[in-house]
mmCIF file of N, CA and C in Angstrom:
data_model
loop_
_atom_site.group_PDB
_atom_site.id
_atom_site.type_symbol
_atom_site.label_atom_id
_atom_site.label_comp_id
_atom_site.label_asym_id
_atom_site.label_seq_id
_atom_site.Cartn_x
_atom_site.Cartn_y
_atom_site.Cartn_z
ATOM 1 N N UNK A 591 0.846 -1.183 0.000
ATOM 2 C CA UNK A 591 0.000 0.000 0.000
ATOM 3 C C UNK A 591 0.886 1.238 0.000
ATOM 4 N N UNK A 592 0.241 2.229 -0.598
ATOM 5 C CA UNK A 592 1.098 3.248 -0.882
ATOM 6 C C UNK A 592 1.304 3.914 0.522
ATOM 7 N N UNK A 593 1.742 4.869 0.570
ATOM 8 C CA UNK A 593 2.451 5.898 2.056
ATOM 9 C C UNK A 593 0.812 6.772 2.005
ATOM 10 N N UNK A 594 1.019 6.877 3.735
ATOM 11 C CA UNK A 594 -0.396 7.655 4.108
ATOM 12 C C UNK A 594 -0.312 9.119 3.804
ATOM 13 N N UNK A 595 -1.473 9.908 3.435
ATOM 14 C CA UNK A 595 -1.227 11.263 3.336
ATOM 15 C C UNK A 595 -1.890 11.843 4.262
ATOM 16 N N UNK A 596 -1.780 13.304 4.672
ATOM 17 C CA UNK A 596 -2.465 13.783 6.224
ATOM 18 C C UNK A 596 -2.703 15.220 6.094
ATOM 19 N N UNK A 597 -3.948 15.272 5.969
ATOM 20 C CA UNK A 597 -4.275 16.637 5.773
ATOM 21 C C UNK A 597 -4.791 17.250 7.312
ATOM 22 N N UNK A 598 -5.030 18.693 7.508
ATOM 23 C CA UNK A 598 -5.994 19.272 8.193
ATOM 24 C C UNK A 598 -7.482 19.255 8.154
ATOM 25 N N UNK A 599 -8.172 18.727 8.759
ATOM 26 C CA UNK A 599 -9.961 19.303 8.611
ATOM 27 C C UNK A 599 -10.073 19.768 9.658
ATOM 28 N N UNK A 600 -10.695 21.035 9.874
ATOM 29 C CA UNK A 600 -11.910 21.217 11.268
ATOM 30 C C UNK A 600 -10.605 21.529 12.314
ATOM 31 N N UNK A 601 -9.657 21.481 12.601
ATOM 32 C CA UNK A 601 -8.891 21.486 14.049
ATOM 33 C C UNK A 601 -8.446 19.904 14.053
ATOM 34 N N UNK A 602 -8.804 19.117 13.084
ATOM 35 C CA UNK A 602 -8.664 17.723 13.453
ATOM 36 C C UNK A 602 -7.516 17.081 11.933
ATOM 37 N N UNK A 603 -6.539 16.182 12.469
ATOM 38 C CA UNK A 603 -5.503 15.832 11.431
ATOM 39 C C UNK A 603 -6.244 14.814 10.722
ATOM 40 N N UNK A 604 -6.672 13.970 9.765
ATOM 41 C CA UNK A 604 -7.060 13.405 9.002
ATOM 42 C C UNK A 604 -6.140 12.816 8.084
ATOM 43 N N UNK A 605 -5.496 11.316 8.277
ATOM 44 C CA UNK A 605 -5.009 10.149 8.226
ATOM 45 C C UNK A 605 -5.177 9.319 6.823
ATOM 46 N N UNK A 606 -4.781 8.966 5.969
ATOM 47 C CA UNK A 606 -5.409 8.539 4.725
ATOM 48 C C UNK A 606 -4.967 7.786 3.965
ATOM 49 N N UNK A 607 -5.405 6.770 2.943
ATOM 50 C CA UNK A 607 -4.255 6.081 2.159
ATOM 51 C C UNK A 607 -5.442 6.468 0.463
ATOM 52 N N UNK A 608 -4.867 7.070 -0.026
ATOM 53 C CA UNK A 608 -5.004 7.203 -1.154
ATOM 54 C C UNK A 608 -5.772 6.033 -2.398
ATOM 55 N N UNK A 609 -6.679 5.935 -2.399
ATOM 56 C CA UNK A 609 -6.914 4.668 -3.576
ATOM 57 C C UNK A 609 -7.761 4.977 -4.821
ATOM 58 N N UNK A 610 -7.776 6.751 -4.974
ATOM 59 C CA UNK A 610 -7.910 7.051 -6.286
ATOM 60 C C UNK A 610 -8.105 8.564 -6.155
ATOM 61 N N UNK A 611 -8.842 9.506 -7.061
ATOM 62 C CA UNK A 611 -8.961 10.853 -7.013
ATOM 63 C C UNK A 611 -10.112 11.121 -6.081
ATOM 64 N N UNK A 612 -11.203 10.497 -5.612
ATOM 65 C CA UNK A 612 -11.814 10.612 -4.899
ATOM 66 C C UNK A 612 -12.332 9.728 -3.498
ATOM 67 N N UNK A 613 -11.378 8.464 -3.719
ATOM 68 C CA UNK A 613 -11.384 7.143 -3.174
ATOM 69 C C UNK A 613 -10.246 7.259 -2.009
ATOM 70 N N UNK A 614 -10.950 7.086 -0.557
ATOM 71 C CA UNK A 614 -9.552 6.549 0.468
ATOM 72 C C UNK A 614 -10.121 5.327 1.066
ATOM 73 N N UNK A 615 -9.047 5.021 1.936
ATOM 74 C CA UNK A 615 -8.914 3.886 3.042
ATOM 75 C C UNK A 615 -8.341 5.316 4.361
ATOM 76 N N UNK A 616 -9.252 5.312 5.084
ATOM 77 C CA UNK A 616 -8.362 5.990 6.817
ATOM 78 C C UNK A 616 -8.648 5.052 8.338
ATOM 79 N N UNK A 617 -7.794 5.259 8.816
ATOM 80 C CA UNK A 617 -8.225 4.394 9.447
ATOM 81 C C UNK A 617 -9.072 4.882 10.262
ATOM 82 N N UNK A 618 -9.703 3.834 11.372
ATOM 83 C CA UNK A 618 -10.761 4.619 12.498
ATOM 84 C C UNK A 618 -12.118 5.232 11.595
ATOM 85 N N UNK A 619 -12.132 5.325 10.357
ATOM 86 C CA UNK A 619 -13.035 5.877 9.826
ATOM 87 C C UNK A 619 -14.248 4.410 8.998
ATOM 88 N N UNK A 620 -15.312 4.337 9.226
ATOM 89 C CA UNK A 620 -16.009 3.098 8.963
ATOM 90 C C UNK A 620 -14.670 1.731 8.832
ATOM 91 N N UNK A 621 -14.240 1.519 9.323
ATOM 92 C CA UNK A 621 -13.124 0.737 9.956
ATOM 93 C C UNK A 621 -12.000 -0.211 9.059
ATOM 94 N N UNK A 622 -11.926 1.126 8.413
ATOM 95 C CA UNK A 622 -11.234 0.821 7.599
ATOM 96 C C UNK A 622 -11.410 0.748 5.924
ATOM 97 N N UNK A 623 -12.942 0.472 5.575
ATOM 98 C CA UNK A 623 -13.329 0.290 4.471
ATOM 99 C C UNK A 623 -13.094 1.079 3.753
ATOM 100 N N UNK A 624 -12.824 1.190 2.564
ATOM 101 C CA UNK A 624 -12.877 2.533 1.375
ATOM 102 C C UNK A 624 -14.401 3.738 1.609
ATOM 103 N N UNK A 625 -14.042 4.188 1.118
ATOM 104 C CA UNK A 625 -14.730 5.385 1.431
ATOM 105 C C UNK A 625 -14.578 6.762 0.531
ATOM 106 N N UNK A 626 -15.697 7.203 0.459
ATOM 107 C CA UNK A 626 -15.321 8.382 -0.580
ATOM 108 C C UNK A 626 -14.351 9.374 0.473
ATOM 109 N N UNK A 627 -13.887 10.680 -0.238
ATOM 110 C CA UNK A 627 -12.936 11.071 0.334
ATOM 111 C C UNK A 627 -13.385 12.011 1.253
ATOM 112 N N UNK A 628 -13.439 12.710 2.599
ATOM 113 C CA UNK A 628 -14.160 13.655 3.443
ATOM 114 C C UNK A 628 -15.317 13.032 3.885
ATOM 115 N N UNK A 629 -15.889 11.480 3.499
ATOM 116 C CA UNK A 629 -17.130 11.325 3.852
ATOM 117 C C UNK A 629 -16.848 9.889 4.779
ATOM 118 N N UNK A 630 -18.266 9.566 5.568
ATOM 119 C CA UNK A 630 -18.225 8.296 5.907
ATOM 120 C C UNK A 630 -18.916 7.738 5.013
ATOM 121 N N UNK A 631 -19.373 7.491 3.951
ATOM 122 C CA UNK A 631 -19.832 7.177 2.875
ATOM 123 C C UNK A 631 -19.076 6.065 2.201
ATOM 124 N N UNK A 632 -19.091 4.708 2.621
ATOM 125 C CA UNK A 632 -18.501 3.721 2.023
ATOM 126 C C UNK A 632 -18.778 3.066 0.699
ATOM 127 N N UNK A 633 -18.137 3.200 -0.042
ATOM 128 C CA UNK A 633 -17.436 3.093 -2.038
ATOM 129 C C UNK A 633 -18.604 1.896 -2.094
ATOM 130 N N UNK A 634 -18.273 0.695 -1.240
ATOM 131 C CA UNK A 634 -19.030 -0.935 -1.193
ATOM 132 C C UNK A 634 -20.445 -0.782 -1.463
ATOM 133 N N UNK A 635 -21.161 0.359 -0.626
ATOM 134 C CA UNK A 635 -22.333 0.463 -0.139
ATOM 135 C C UNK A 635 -23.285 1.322 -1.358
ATOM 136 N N UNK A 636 -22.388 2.238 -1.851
ATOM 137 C CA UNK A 636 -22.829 3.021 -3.013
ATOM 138 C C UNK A 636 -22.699 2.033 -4.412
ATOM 139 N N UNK A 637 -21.785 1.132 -4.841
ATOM 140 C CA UNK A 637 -21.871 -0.038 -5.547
ATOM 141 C C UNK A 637 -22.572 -1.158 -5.502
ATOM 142 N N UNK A 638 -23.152 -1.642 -3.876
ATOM 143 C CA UNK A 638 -24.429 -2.393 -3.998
ATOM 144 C C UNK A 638 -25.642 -1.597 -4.696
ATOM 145 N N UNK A 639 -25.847 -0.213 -4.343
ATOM 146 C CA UNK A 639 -27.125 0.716 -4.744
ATOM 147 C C UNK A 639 -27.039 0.562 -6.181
ATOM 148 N N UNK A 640 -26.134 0.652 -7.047
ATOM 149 C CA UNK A 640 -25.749 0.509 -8.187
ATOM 150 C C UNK A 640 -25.483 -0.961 -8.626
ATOM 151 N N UNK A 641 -25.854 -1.690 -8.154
ATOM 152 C CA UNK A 641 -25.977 -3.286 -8.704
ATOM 153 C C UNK A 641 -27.346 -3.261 -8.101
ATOM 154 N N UNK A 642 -28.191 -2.750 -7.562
ATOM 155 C CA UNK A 642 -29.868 -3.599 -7.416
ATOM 156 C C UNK A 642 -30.043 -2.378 -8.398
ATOM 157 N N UNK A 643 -29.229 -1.604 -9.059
ATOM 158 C CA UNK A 643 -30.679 -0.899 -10.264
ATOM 159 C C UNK A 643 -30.451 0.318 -10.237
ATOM 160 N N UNK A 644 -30.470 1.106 -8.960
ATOM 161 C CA UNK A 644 -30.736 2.301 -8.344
ATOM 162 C C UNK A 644 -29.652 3.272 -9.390
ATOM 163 N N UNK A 645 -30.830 4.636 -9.793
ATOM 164 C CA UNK A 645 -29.842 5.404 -11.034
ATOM 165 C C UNK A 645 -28.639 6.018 -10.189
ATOM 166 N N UNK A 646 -27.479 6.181 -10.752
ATOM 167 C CA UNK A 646 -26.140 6.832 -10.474
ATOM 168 C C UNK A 646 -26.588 8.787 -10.296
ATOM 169 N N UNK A 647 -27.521 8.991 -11.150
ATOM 170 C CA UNK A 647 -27.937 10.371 -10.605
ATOM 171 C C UNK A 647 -28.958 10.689 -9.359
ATOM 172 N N UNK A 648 -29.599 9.637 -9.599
ATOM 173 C CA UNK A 648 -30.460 9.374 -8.121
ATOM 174 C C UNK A 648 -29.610 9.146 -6.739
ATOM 175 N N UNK A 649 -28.497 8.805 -7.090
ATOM 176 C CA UNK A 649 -27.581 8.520 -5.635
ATOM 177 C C UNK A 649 -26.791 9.540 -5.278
ATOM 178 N N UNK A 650 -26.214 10.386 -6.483
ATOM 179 C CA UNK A 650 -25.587 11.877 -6.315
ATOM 180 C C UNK A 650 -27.073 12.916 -5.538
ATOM 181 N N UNK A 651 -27.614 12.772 -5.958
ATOM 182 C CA UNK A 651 -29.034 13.473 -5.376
ATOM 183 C C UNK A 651 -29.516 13.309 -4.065
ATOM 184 N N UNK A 652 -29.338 12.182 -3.900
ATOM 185 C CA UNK A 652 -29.185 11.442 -2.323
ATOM 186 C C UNK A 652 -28.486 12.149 -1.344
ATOM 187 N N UNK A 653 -26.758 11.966 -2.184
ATOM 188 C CA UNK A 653 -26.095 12.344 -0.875
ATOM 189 C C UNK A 653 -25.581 13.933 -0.846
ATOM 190 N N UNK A 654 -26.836 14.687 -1.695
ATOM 191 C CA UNK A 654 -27.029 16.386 -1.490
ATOM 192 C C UNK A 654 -25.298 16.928 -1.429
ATOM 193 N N UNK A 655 -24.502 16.742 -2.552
ATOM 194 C CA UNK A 655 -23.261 16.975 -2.448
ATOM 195 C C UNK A 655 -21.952 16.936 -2.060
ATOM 196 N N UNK A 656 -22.488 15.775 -1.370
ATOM 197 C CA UNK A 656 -21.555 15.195 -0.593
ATOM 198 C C UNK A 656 -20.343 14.264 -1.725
ATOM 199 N N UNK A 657 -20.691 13.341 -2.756
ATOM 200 C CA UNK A 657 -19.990 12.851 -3.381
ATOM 201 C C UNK A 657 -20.635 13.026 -5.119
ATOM 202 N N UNK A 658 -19.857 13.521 -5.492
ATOM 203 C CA UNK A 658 -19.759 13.904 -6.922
ATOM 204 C C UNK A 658 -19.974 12.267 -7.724
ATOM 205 N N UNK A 659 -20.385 12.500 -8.598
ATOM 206 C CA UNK A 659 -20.918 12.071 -10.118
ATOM 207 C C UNK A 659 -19.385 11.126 -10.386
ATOM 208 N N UNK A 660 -18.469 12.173 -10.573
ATOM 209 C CA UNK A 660 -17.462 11.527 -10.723
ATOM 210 C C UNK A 660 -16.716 10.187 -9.516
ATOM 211 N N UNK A 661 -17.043 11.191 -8.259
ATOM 212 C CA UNK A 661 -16.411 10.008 -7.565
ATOM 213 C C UNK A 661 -16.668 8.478 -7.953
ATOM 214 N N UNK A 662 -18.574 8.421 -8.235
ATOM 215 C CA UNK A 662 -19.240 7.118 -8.242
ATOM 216 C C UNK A 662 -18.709 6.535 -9.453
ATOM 217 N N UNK A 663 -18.220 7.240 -10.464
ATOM 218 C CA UNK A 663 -17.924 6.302 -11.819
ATOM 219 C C UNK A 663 -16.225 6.236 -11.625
ATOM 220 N N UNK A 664 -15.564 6.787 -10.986
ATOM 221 C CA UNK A 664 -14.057 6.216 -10.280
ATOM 222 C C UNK A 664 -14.280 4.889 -9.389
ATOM 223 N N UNK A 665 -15.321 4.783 -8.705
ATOM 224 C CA UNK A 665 -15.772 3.456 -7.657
ATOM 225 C C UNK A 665 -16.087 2.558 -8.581
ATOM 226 N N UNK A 666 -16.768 2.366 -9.929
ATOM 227 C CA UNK A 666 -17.293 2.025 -10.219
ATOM 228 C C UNK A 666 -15.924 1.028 -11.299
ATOM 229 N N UNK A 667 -15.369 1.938 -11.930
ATOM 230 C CA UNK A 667 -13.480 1.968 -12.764
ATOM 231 C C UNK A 667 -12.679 1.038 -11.557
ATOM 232 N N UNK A 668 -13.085 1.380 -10.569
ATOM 233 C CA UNK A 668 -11.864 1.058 -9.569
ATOM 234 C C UNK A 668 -12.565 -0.491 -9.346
ATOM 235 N N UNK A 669 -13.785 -0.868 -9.167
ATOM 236 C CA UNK A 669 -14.629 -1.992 -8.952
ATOM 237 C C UNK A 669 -13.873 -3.363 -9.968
ATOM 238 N N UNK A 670 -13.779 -2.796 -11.077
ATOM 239 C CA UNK A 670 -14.113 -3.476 -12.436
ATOM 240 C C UNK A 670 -12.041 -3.388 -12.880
ATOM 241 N N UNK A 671 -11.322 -2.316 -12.067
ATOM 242 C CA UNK A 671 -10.002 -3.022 -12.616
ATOM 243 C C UNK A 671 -9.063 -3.081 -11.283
ATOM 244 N N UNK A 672 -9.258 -3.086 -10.062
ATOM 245 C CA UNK A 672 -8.871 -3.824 -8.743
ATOM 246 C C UNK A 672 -9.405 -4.117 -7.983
ATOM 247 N N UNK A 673 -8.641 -5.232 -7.216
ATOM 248 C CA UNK A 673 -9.173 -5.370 -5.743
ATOM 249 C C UNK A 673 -8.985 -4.904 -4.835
ATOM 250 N N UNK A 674 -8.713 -3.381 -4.875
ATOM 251 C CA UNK A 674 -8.589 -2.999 -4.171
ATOM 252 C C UNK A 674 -9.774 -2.209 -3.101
ATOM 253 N N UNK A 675 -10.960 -2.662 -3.482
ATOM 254 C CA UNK A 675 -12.389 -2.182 -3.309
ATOM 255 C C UNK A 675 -12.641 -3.290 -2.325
ATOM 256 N N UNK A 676 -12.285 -4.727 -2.761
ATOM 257 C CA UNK A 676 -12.591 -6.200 -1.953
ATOM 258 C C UNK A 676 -11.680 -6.024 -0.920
ATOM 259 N N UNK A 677 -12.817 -5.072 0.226
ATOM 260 C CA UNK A 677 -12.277 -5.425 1.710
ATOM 261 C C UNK A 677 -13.276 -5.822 2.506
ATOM 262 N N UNK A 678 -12.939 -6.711 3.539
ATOM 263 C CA UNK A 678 -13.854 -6.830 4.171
ATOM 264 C C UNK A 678 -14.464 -5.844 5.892
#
């Protein structure tokens, strides 16, 4: 795994491993799972919504700006050419 990166949020340091332009792993954060980036919003959970059917603009709409259009079709790229999504 690549080297962690560590930004500032809020007064609070924020811990991270990089797994695409909008994609991390931090730790302590949904425990570990991927996750979009700034959110607790886990990559897994937005890709089940998107395998029972549910539209990709209907889920940006959902999460009222929280994760971009793009993030979901990077989750989606990242699904389909690593495993790096298959965590448990």
């Amino acid at each position: 795994m690549n080297k962690p990166e560590t930004e500032r949020m809020e007064g609070e340091t924020y811990e991270y491993y990089s797994l695409g332009r909008y994609i991390v792993r931090a730790k302590g954060v949904c425990g570990g799972r991927p996750t979009f980036k700034h959110t607790r919003i886990e990559v897994n959970g937005t890709l089940d919504r998107l395998d029972a059917g549910e539209d990709i603009d209907d889920i940006v709409r959902g999460y009222k700006g929280l994760v971009r259009k793009e993030a979901i079709l990077e989750a989606m790229e990242l699904a389909k050419t690593s495993s790096v999504l298959n965590v448990a």
